[in-house]
XYZ file of C-alpha atoms in Angstrom:
697
model
C -30.530 9.372 -11.865
C -26.865 10.291 -11.874
C -24.660 10.527 -14.958
C -21.075 9.614 -14.057
C -18.158 10.395 -16.374
C -15.222 8.024 -15.767
C -11.640 9.259 -15.921
C -9.795 5.994 -15.292
C -10.063 2.219 -15.715
C -10.711 0.038 -12.664
C -7.995 -2.560 -12.052
C -9.595 -4.180 -8.985
C -12.964 -5.242 -7.650
C -15.147 -4.091 -5.927
C -15.161 -0.418 -6.986
C -16.464 2.524 -4.939
C -17.475 6.081 -5.736
C -18.154 9.116 -3.521
C -20.422 11.982 -4.526
C -19.884 15.482 -3.116
C -17.690 14.259 -0.245
C -20.233 11.653 0.882
C -19.621 8.113 2.114
C -18.093 5.631 -0.388
C -20.744 3.690 -2.328
C -20.023 0.296 -3.903
C -20.700 0.338 -7.630
C -22.899 -2.583 -8.653
C -23.726 -3.817 -12.139
C -27.257 -3.737 -13.506
C -27.651 -7.333 -12.309
C -26.409 -6.436 -8.806
C -22.882 -7.885 -8.989
C -19.518 -6.249 -8.273
C -17.804 -4.685 -11.267
C -15.159 -6.950 -12.845
C -11.596 -5.598 -13.254
C -11.526 -3.632 -16.501
C -15.301 -3.336 -16.495
C -15.167 0.474 -16.290
C -12.991 2.287 -18.820
C -11.662 5.841 -19.017
C -14.015 8.013 -21.059
C -17.114 5.898 -20.373
C -20.335 7.612 -19.320
C -22.540 5.491 -17.075
C -26.008 6.119 -15.654
C -27.165 4.901 -12.237
C -29.055 5.460 -8.978
C -28.081 5.415 -5.287
C -29.659 2.495 -3.411
C -28.656 2.315 0.292
C -24.832 2.051 0.251
C -24.527 1.149 -3.443
C -24.502 2.980 -6.790
C -26.521 0.695 -9.102
C -25.830 1.079 -12.829
C -28.684 1.366 -15.319
C -26.188 1.212 -18.145
C -23.645 -1.551 -17.581
C -19.967 -2.461 -17.515
C -17.841 -3.590 -20.442
C -18.892 -7.159 -21.185
C -15.425 -8.225 -22.370
C -14.141 -7.824 -18.807
C -16.727 -10.299 -17.539
C -15.887 -12.742 -20.302
C -12.162 -12.484 -19.516
C -12.803 -13.091 -15.820
C -14.945 -16.142 -16.580
C -12.372 -17.548 -18.998
C -9.588 -17.155 -16.400
C -11.665 -18.938 -13.782
C -12.432 -21.745 -16.214
C -8.747 -22.171 -17.107
C -7.753 -22.353 -13.416
C -10.492 -24.878 -12.686
C -9.457 -27.138 -15.593
C -5.799 -26.983 -14.533
C -6.694 -27.865 -10.957
C -8.839 -30.782 -12.114
C -6.173 -32.156 -14.458
C -3.433 -31.726 -11.844
C -5.464 -33.541 -9.217
C -6.211 -36.427 -11.568
C -2.530 -36.727 -12.514
C -1.393 -36.886 -8.894
C -4.211 -39.200 -7.886
C -3.364 -41.615 -10.727
C 0.186 -42.047 -9.366
C 0.943 -44.928 -7.055
C 0.339 -43.459 -3.593
C 3.326 -45.339 -2.300
C 5.730 -43.790 -4.771
C 7.826 -40.810 -3.785
C 8.192 -37.784 -6.011
C 11.231 -35.491 -5.823
C 10.311 -31.810 -5.700
C 12.316 -28.600 -5.288
C 12.866 -27.542 -1.687
C 13.297 -23.814 -1.832
C 16.870 -23.777 -2.996
C 18.205 -26.213 -0.401
C 18.333 -29.307 -2.598
C 15.427 -31.690 -3.061
C 12.915 -33.356 -0.792
C 10.667 -36.357 -1.383
C 6.971 -36.588 -0.613
C 4.430 -39.215 -1.617
C 2.084 -38.630 -4.523
C -0.769 -39.073 -2.068
C 0.357 -35.997 -0.172
C 0.398 -33.822 -3.298
C -2.929 -35.266 -4.441
C -4.473 -34.224 -1.132
C -3.237 -30.691 -1.671
C -4.398 -30.571 -5.296
C -7.806 -32.095 -4.603
C -8.687 -29.420 -2.036
C -10.453 -27.478 -4.764
C -7.255 -26.924 -6.712
C -6.123 -24.286 -4.219
C -3.902 -24.218 -1.136
C -5.969 -23.846 2.007
C -4.569 -21.590 4.662
C -3.187 -23.700 7.456
C -2.044 -26.637 5.337
C 0.898 -28.337 7.070
C 2.704 -31.596 6.346
C 5.829 -32.810 8.136
C 8.154 -30.302 9.774
C 8.383 -32.085 13.127
C 10.945 -30.640 15.535
C 13.345 -32.512 17.829
C 16.293 -31.635 20.047
C 19.630 -32.134 18.311
C 21.650 -34.778 20.190
C 24.956 -32.956 19.559
C 23.780 -29.875 21.444
C 20.632 -30.523 23.464
C 20.942 -27.112 25.055
C 20.561 -24.906 21.982
C 20.030 -26.852 18.742
C 16.848 -28.106 17.089
C 16.405 -30.458 14.125
C 13.501 -29.569 11.837
C 12.256 -32.355 9.574
C 11.455 -31.769 5.899
C 8.007 -30.317 5.384
C 5.566 -28.312 3.338
C 3.175 -25.638 4.577
C 0.995 -22.815 3.370
C 1.754 -19.352 4.696
C -0.949 -17.985 6.962
C -1.494 -14.588 5.356
C -4.438 -13.483 3.209
C -2.856 -14.752 -0.035
C -1.013 -17.925 1.013
C 1.751 -19.575 -0.977
C 3.267 -23.013 -0.581
C 6.613 -23.362 1.219
C 8.755 -26.509 0.915
C 11.948 -27.171 2.856
C 14.517 -29.888 3.461
C 15.512 -31.179 6.885
C 17.724 -28.638 8.646
C 19.373 -28.007 12.005
C 18.945 -24.577 13.586
C 20.996 -23.169 16.474
C 19.356 -20.856 18.973
C 22.698 -19.580 20.282
C 23.755 -18.368 16.804
C 22.109 -15.500 14.942
C 20.411 -16.269 11.644
C 22.662 -15.778 8.625
C 25.727 -17.440 10.143
C 26.012 -21.164 9.378
C 23.112 -23.014 10.949
C 22.187 -19.986 13.037
C 18.449 -19.806 13.556
C 17.848 -16.937 15.993
C 16.017 -14.022 14.369
C 16.090 -12.031 17.627
C 19.187 -10.057 18.562
C 19.641 -11.744 21.942
C 19.075 -15.186 23.393
C 16.833 -15.421 26.467
C 14.612 -17.800 28.393
C 11.001 -18.030 27.288
C 8.940 -19.249 24.343
C 10.702 -19.540 20.983
C 8.427 -19.863 17.978
C 9.874 -21.715 14.968
C 8.914 -20.324 11.559
C 9.167 -21.324 7.934
C 9.583 -18.113 5.911
C 9.730 -17.396 2.203
C 10.609 -14.535 -0.124
C 8.676 -16.169 -2.943
C 11.638 -18.231 -4.127
C 13.569 -19.535 -1.135
C 12.271 -21.015 2.111
C 14.253 -20.601 5.347
C 13.728 -21.750 8.934
C 14.328 -19.569 11.973
C 13.223 -18.801 15.548
C 11.744 -15.730 17.218
C 10.191 -14.880 20.567
C 7.609 -12.788 18.701
C 4.650 -14.370 16.949
C 5.406 -11.916 14.145
C 8.985 -12.755 13.121
C 9.144 -9.887 10.617
C 9.651 -7.558 13.556
C 12.795 -9.275 14.812
C 16.082 -7.370 14.251
C 17.831 -10.203 12.380
C 14.892 -11.261 10.232
C 16.127 -11.781 6.652
C 15.103 -8.904 4.434
C 12.410 -9.681 1.908
C 10.998 -12.773 3.660
C 7.550 -11.316 4.293
C 5.477 -14.527 4.226
C 5.748 -17.013 7.060
C 4.107 -19.739 9.090
C 4.682 -20.936 12.663
C 5.478 -24.649 12.507
C 6.116 -25.174 16.219
C 7.172 -23.674 19.547
C 9.762 -24.672 22.149
C 10.460 -23.325 25.629
C 13.879 -22.348 26.979
C 14.212 -22.582 30.792
C 17.321 -21.875 32.858
C 19.361 -21.506 29.690
C 18.300 -24.863 28.189
C 15.702 -25.800 25.562
C 13.266 -28.267 27.125
C 13.471 -31.680 25.471
C 10.309 -32.631 23.625
C 9.328 -35.753 21.694
C 6.993 -34.600 18.930
C 4.470 -36.840 17.206
C 2.453 -34.629 14.887
C 0.586 -32.152 17.072
C 1.444 -34.020 20.304
C 4.489 -32.764 22.212
C 5.561 -35.246 24.884
C 7.931 -33.826 27.469
C 11.082 -35.890 27.869
C 10.992 -34.959 31.550
C 7.639 -33.963 33.115
C 7.396 -30.347 34.222
C 6.781 -30.381 37.973
C 4.928 -27.178 38.827
C 5.728 -24.808 41.695
C 8.993 -26.617 42.330
C 7.085 -29.568 43.734
C 5.622 -27.476 46.545
C 1.910 -27.422 47.316
C -0.341 -25.112 45.323
C -3.005 -23.808 47.677
C -6.521 -24.288 46.350
C -9.780 -23.136 47.923
C -13.479 -22.937 47.142
C -12.727 -19.704 45.241
C -11.367 -20.098 41.716
C -7.788 -19.011 40.987
C -5.649 -19.061 37.863
C -2.225 -20.676 37.714
C 0.460 -19.942 35.131
C 2.108 -23.196 34.095
C 5.881 -23.140 33.780
C 7.481 -24.563 30.654
C 4.356 -24.164 28.497
C 4.467 -21.939 25.385
C 3.239 -18.366 25.743
C 1.359 -16.495 23.038
C -0.549 -19.541 21.805
C -3.225 -21.811 23.239
C -2.390 -25.470 23.809
C -4.090 -28.501 25.342
C -2.034 -29.724 28.288
C -1.975 -33.169 29.871
C -1.527 -32.830 33.634
C -1.120 -35.426 36.358
C -2.746 -33.807 39.389
C -2.802 -34.804 43.066
C -5.016 -33.210 45.699
C -4.970 -33.365 49.502
C -7.443 -31.944 52.001
C -8.555 -32.418 55.567
C -12.098 -32.704 54.193
C -12.361 -36.336 53.109
C -15.395 -35.877 50.855
C -14.000 -33.086 48.692
C -12.356 -33.081 45.287
C -10.773 -30.507 42.984
C -11.709 -29.212 39.549
C -9.181 -27.965 36.981
C -10.718 -26.053 34.070
C -9.827 -23.764 31.187
C -9.920 -19.985 31.733
C -11.920 -19.756 28.492
C -15.002 -21.274 30.133
C -17.146 -19.872 32.924
C -16.033 -20.702 36.468
C -17.911 -23.910 37.456
C -18.655 -25.045 41.003
C -16.884 -28.331 41.844
C -18.773 -31.181 43.445
C -20.593 -34.407 42.654
C -23.941 -32.611 42.492
C -22.501 -29.523 40.795
C -20.085 -29.447 37.849
C -18.187 -32.552 38.948
C -14.509 -32.931 39.759
C -11.514 -34.168 37.773
C -9.123 -34.726 40.697
C -10.924 -37.370 42.733
C -12.429 -37.494 46.197
C -10.058 -38.450 48.991
C -11.012 -41.072 51.558
C -8.729 -40.291 54.495
C -7.976 -36.888 55.978
C -4.810 -35.335 54.509
C -4.348 -38.314 52.177
C -4.395 -37.659 48.442
C -6.300 -38.502 45.284
C -4.798 -38.254 41.801
C -6.078 -38.041 38.240
C -5.013 -37.294 34.686
C -6.466 -34.018 33.385
C -6.492 -32.511 29.904
C -7.325 -28.811 29.703
C -6.935 -25.876 27.300
C -4.658 -23.020 28.355
C -5.068 -19.391 27.384
C -2.270 -17.536 25.596
C -0.691 -16.768 28.973
C -0.224 -20.515 29.670
C -2.826 -20.352 32.442
C -5.334 -22.864 33.784
C -7.900 -22.429 36.559
C -8.340 -24.499 39.735
C -10.979 -24.688 42.441
C -11.844 -27.274 45.091
C -14.784 -28.418 47.145
C -12.760 -27.603 50.273
C -9.435 -25.924 50.958
C -6.478 -28.133 50.252
C -3.289 -28.544 48.244
C -2.671 -29.362 44.602
C 0.475 -30.952 43.194
C 0.778 -30.753 39.420
C 3.103 -32.158 36.764
C 2.708 -31.400 33.049
C 3.522 -34.400 30.843
C 2.667 -33.147 27.349
C 0.874 -30.530 25.316
C -0.939 -30.547 21.989
C -0.307 -27.696 19.558
C -2.219 -27.727 16.254
C 0.376 -25.272 14.841
C -2.428 -23.372 13.128
C -3.614 -26.281 10.987
C -6.823 -27.050 12.863
C -7.702 -23.378 13.148
C -7.441 -22.812 9.403
C -8.297 -26.238 7.931
C -11.509 -26.040 5.972
C -11.297 -22.280 5.869
C -11.315 -20.025 2.844
C -9.148 -20.843 -0.119
C -6.327 -19.008 -1.804
C -6.944 -15.360 -2.445
C -10.135 -15.031 -0.431
C -8.399 -13.856 2.721
C -11.166 -15.359 4.810
C -13.654 -13.244 2.947
C -16.953 -13.921 1.296
C -16.729 -10.789 -0.806
C -17.298 -8.277 1.948
C -16.744 -10.371 5.105
C -13.508 -11.404 6.827
C -13.262 -13.922 9.699
C -10.585 -13.627 12.374
C -10.007 -17.400 12.350
C -8.497 -17.057 8.886
C -5.574 -14.993 10.186
C -2.673 -15.651 12.500
C -3.422 -12.616 14.677
C -6.304 -10.232 15.288
C -4.165 -7.414 13.928
C -3.719 -9.274 10.643
C -7.481 -9.737 10.442
C -8.207 -6.068 11.182
C -5.737 -4.919 8.536
C -7.232 -7.264 5.930
C -10.789 -6.142 6.721
C -10.432 -2.508 5.599
C -13.550 -1.739 3.577
C -15.252 -4.917 4.846
C -16.944 -6.517 7.834
C -14.668 -8.310 10.317
C -16.219 -11.150 12.309
C -14.162 -11.933 15.421
C -14.711 -15.546 16.381
C -15.941 -16.176 19.934
C -13.106 -16.836 22.396
C -10.307 -15.174 24.348
C -7.386 -13.247 22.860
C -4.315 -11.483 24.282
C -2.736 -8.426 22.668
C -0.167 -5.734 23.281
C -2.371 -3.317 21.334
C -4.511 -3.372 18.180
C -4.608 -0.630 15.521
C -7.880 -0.003 13.703
C -8.525 0.962 10.089
C -11.066 3.165 8.320
C -14.197 1.860 6.600
C -14.534 -1.272 8.736
C -17.390 -2.936 10.579
C -16.156 -5.018 13.523
C -18.588 -7.548 14.951
C -18.513 -10.842 16.888
C -20.264 -14.180 16.475
C -20.379 -14.780 20.238
C -18.681 -13.624 23.458
C -15.168 -12.275 22.785
C -12.613 -11.282 25.452
C -9.485 -9.338 24.495
C -6.900 -8.844 27.260
C -3.831 -6.617 27.140
C -0.337 -7.002 28.539
C 0.750 -3.392 27.908
C -0.348 0.204 28.501
C -1.093 0.713 24.808
C -4.786 1.049 23.869
C -6.413 -2.345 23.445
C -8.044 -0.967 20.280
C -6.667 2.283 18.841
C -8.945 3.890 16.223
C -6.812 7.047 15.810
C -7.407 8.817 12.455
C -10.032 6.261 11.414
C -13.322 7.301 9.790
C -16.554 5.543 8.861
C -16.311 2.547 11.203
C -18.454 0.598 13.646
C -18.064 -1.882 16.495
C -20.947 -4.196 17.361
C -21.555 -7.434 19.219
C -20.500 -8.934 22.537
C -16.986 -7.662 23.211
C -15.089 -7.553 26.529
C -11.830 -5.566 26.843
C -9.723 -6.280 29.936
C -6.695 -4.371 31.218
C -4.144 -5.467 33.803
C -5.134 -3.103 36.638
C -5.817 -4.232 40.185
C -9.606 -4.331 40.654
C -11.082 -1.232 42.311
C -11.359 -1.443 46.102
C -13.523 1.595 46.910
C -12.996 5.277 47.540
C -10.378 6.705 47.270
C -9.545 3.625 45.199
C -6.458 1.687 44.181
C -6.447 2.655 40.496
C -4.126 4.998 38.641
C -4.007 6.513 35.167
C -0.963 4.977 33.469
C -2.276 5.724 29.989
C -3.968 2.389 29.403
C -7.149 2.583 27.309
C -9.865 0.196 26.222
C -10.900 1.969 23.008
C -9.094 5.129 21.913
C -10.901 7.488 19.536
C -8.761 10.358 18.239
C -9.348 12.557 15.185
C -12.180 10.303 14.063
C -15.413 10.954 12.185
C -18.602 8.988 11.462
C -18.488 6.007 13.800
C -20.813 3.778 15.794
C -20.292 1.608 18.887
C -23.379 -0.456 19.635
C -23.702 -3.688 21.598
C -22.643 -5.310 24.851
C -19.226 -3.629 24.939
C -17.593 -4.315 28.327
C -14.396 -2.804 29.722
C -12.753 -3.534 33.057
C -9.516 -3.371 35.084
C -8.034 -0.557 32.994
C -5.384 1.761 34.491
C -6.637 4.695 32.480
C -9.815 5.183 30.451
C -12.216 2.510 29.296
C -13.354 4.792 26.477
C -10.979 7.659 25.641
C -12.081 10.302 23.122
C -10.156 13.355 21.901
C -9.508 15.616 18.896
C -12.703 15.748 16.886
C -12.414 15.690 13.120
C -14.526 17.877 10.851
C -14.966 21.219 12.638
C -14.837 19.680 16.114
C -17.618 17.232 15.300
C -16.942 13.558 15.826
C -20.488 12.657 14.727
C -20.206 9.492 16.764
C -22.966 7.399 18.351
C -22.020 5.181 21.285
C -24.489 2.759 22.882
C -24.298 -0.173 25.254
C -21.049 0.402 27.173
C -20.665 -1.591 30.399
C -17.597 -0.446 32.346
C -16.177 -1.316 35.761
C -12.939 -1.057 37.707
C -11.276 1.598 35.541
C -9.656 4.898 36.523
C -11.923 6.727 34.062
C -14.913 4.836 32.759
C -15.390 7.363 29.949
C -13.195 10.391 29.287
C -13.812 13.146 26.712
C -10.936 15.610 26.432
C -8.910 17.866 24.146
C -11.668 19.271 21.896
C -13.748 16.125 21.424
C -17.303 17.295 20.758
C -20.790 16.364 19.541
C -20.918 12.670 20.337
C -24.035 10.945 21.674
C -23.465 8.412 24.472
C -26.556 6.346 25.352
C -27.492 3.343 27.486
C -24.274 3.072 29.491
C -23.499 1.571 32.885
C -20.378 2.410 34.915
C -19.551 1.202 38.420
C -16.570 0.868 40.745
C -14.408 3.405 38.939
C -12.450 6.347 40.286
C -14.274 8.614 37.787
C -17.300 7.192 35.978
C -17.419 9.997 33.388
C -14.876 12.810 33.084
C -15.865 15.551 30.648
C -13.270 18.104 29.546
C -14.862 18.973 26.194
C -18.156 20.542 25.236
C -21.373 19.526 23.511
C -21.400 15.863 24.509
C -24.865 14.355 25.072
C -25.034 11.616 27.733
C -28.407 9.889 28.151
C -29.891 6.913 29.992
C -26.809 6.113 32.029
C -26.294 4.337 35.350
C -23.283 5.398 37.432
C -23.130 3.719 40.846
C -20.465 3.006 43.476
C -17.813 5.280 41.977
C -15.599 7.811 43.705
C -16.938 10.503 41.340
C -19.840 9.881 38.967
C -19.539 13.003 36.797
C -16.381 15.112 36.794
C -16.546 18.388 34.832
C -13.280 20.165 34.104
C -11.294 22.070 31.481
C -8.662 20.813 29.052
C -6.587 22.671 26.442
C -8.957 25.636 26.364
C -12.090 23.505 25.947
C -14.494 22.688 28.769
C -17.699 20.851 29.543
C -20.848 22.533 28.168
C -23.140 19.669 27.263
C -25.961 17.671 28.839
C -26.779 14.621 30.955
C -30.354 13.347 30.562
C -32.116 10.604 32.553
C -28.923 9.520 34.265
C -28.518 7.857 37.659
C -25.611 8.856 39.959
C -26.022 6.888 43.183
C -23.966 5.542 46.108
C -20.832 7.473 45.241
C -18.650 9.933 47.141
C -19.486 12.667 44.618
C -22.434 12.596 42.239
C -21.028 15.703 40.515
C -17.736 17.522 40.909
C -17.409 20.600 38.680
C -14.338 22.822 38.523
C -13.570 25.780 36.266
C -16.746 25.581 34.147
C -17.713 28.928 32.543
C -20.147 27.729 29.859
C -22.451 25.624 32.014
C -23.749 22.044 31.973
C -27.362 20.797 32.044
C -28.659 17.835 34.061
C -32.235 16.962 33.048
C -34.291 14.273 34.764
C -31.294 12.845 36.635
C -31.046 11.131 40.031
C -28.298 11.648 42.622
C -28.617 9.668 45.870
C -26.364 8.476 48.684
C -22.649 7.692 49.029
C -20.666 4.505 48.429
C -21.787 2.878 51.660
C -25.418 3.226 50.583
C -26.314 5.888 53.151
C -25.347 9.478 53.873
C -24.729 12.193 51.349
C -23.412 11.715 47.801
C -22.198 15.247 47.141
C -22.750 17.795 44.384
C -19.646 19.979 44.507
C -19.431 23.179 42.420
C -16.072 25.011 42.380
C -15.414 28.164 40.350
C -18.161 27.130 37.936
C -21.285 28.843 36.594
C -24.325 27.780 34.628
C -24.808 24.421 36.340
C -28.495 23.590 35.825
C -30.353 20.705 37.480
C -33.879 20.336 36.148
C -36.300 17.625 37.319
C -35.400 14.238 38.684
C -34.363 13.662 42.284
C -31.590 14.873 44.586
C -30.375 13.118 47.722
C -26.889 14.521 48.168
C -25.388 17.583 49.830
C -24.787 20.595 47.593
C -21.884 22.994 48.045
C -20.879 26.100 46.070
C -17.803 28.238 46.526
C -17.793 32.051 46.275
C -17.457 32.143 42.471
C -20.052 29.528 41.516
C -23.645 29.700 40.292
C -26.199 26.872 40.153
C -29.945 26.521 39.592
C -32.068 23.642 40.927
C -35.604 23.395 39.535
C -38.605 21.060 39.412
C -36.883 18.323 41.409
C -37.844 16.061 44.276
C -35.525 16.667 47.243
C -34.708 13.810 49.632
C -34.353 15.811 52.836
C -33.481 12.625 54.758
C -30.288 12.485 52.653
C -29.756 16.152 51.879
C -28.759 19.004 54.156
C -29.398 22.611 53.203
C -26.984 23.791 50.502
C -23.639 25.148 51.724
C -23.117 28.333 49.692
C -20.038 30.463 50.335
C -20.709 34.185 50.358
C -20.626 35.425 46.781
C -21.922 32.154 45.357
C -25.366 32.125 43.767
C -27.749 29.220 44.326
C -31.278 29.433 42.925
C -34.008 26.875 43.674
C -37.479 26.965 42.106
C -40.516 24.678 42.093
C -38.839 21.889 44.069
C -40.676 19.492 46.396
C -39.213 18.027 49.591
C -40.262 14.642 50.986
C -41.181 16.185 54.374
C -43.827 18.293 52.697
C -41.951 21.536 53.259
C -39.755 23.524 50.900
C -36.155 24.644 51.240
C -35.391 28.130 52.336
C -33.798 28.705 48.937
C -36.931 27.614 47.084
C -38.794 30.547 45.533
């Protein structure tokens, strides 16, 4: 039992308490519910017990707070019911004049407002009515006409925005006449059209960023917004589009690759479509033609979101038909989903040529993603759970999920870098791929405490895939997950990282007397410069059940007291690199780890406090034969105990190493090369020829 004296009133719910610097515990009522606002008052003395991650009250909260909360909910429900009935009783054909954010008045049918009101009396995130966009006939190059509309903002607490029909000019900065450009400069590319509000007035403008609040000319105070459409500017001209709801029909089809052939083979390749919006996913309608000298073959165009299927009548089928005469062509209409980089994937039953023209795309403008989602004020949350589909971007979802669980919906995402928060549990409800277009960390957890990452998560950089020792990778600072000055965290699941010009997992600067207190399990890393890197006084983590292949350095350790266990490191230039950094150096342990088919199993340099390898295996180089080396330079205290060794060992004049209780593959291992002054000790080892090394004693 704990007696808790309260010094302040709670003005929000839920409420947490920490005892003696421990983890925050959610205070629950005697009946197990969250405390209502005003339920705990200054001067109260409550009695409770700790149960898991909650503090359960034996005494209870102020009952008047619960009554007030119930009465407020009842009042809102009655108002919603009465409002819905009033709108529904109107003639659905009649128009009702409503304010339009300070720009006059706009008319909408009573049916429209009844639909809004009847959705539980709240505004669902993603609600969108009207707002269609067309090219202005007076200036087809730069001007867009935006029809009158109404939409809910797509933040955690959405509000309704209403606007009249307006014209917006891309070649004029916002704030001057009909100027609509939030960005400081005009340029080719995707221009996203937003409705924005400051709570009173609604304005329309354009930005090349999906977050218009970051644009230099964004009107101050307009912090709530919603993307209502996107247009593409090419060669200094806005492409002409005929919009019918979510369908965007191109006035002139977009002929891809300048009309030249697009080479396709039996190996899948991605193609970036010109003239299609970037940053969002759309469904494109393509007219495709295919030619090949192989008369029985066809081609298959698919979405990059799905696995790569094999084309063919007896395989996954084709959607650009079989040809009948050599070098003749077959054509078909194809509809396929792009990724946020405007890419599709193509593959054929035999090498040939594709000719593509895009005729239209479908953009749900956020409505389909959010329709049926959580209502006003929930932020996509069921108390303690937030879903990424309820937010415009992953960053918005992460920010809203502080203190809660974030569920990232299965699918593919593109980012320039995500910033984590403390007290968050990140998980997935299926396979998730997050790709980056910058050298910033894909997920940066700097200064975050008490967090976890679980599920099936794949982080992909933009590096060229590894091509073997000495490799084609470089360290440009890119990172999969960055952990810096963190404490109390867990990574556990199928966490994959690949093609990163830097470190898949980068850890530095322990918090709390050098102790991260982190547990990391389930990493699967390939084609990175460093698979895992610990540096700059990062200590006391446990890294278990990891697999790293085809990296320049599988694991680079420049900090002490890290425990690595049950790892597989194969086909790397260096499996384990031990070095010094900022006055800290490796002095930890590897247990039950495999280091095979690599140029170096171990490369140690400048180690004065030792490193232990217990029950590990080191065999062969990258080609699968020969000697994967154990190289010790100016290092002492390197201990190999048990396991198996099948790689040459070399020590310079200032190094010391002990090899004990191991099985030595003499078919792969020459006698150790020890420079005079170096100390190599071998005890109780067994060689596969039946004899013992000369060093064994």
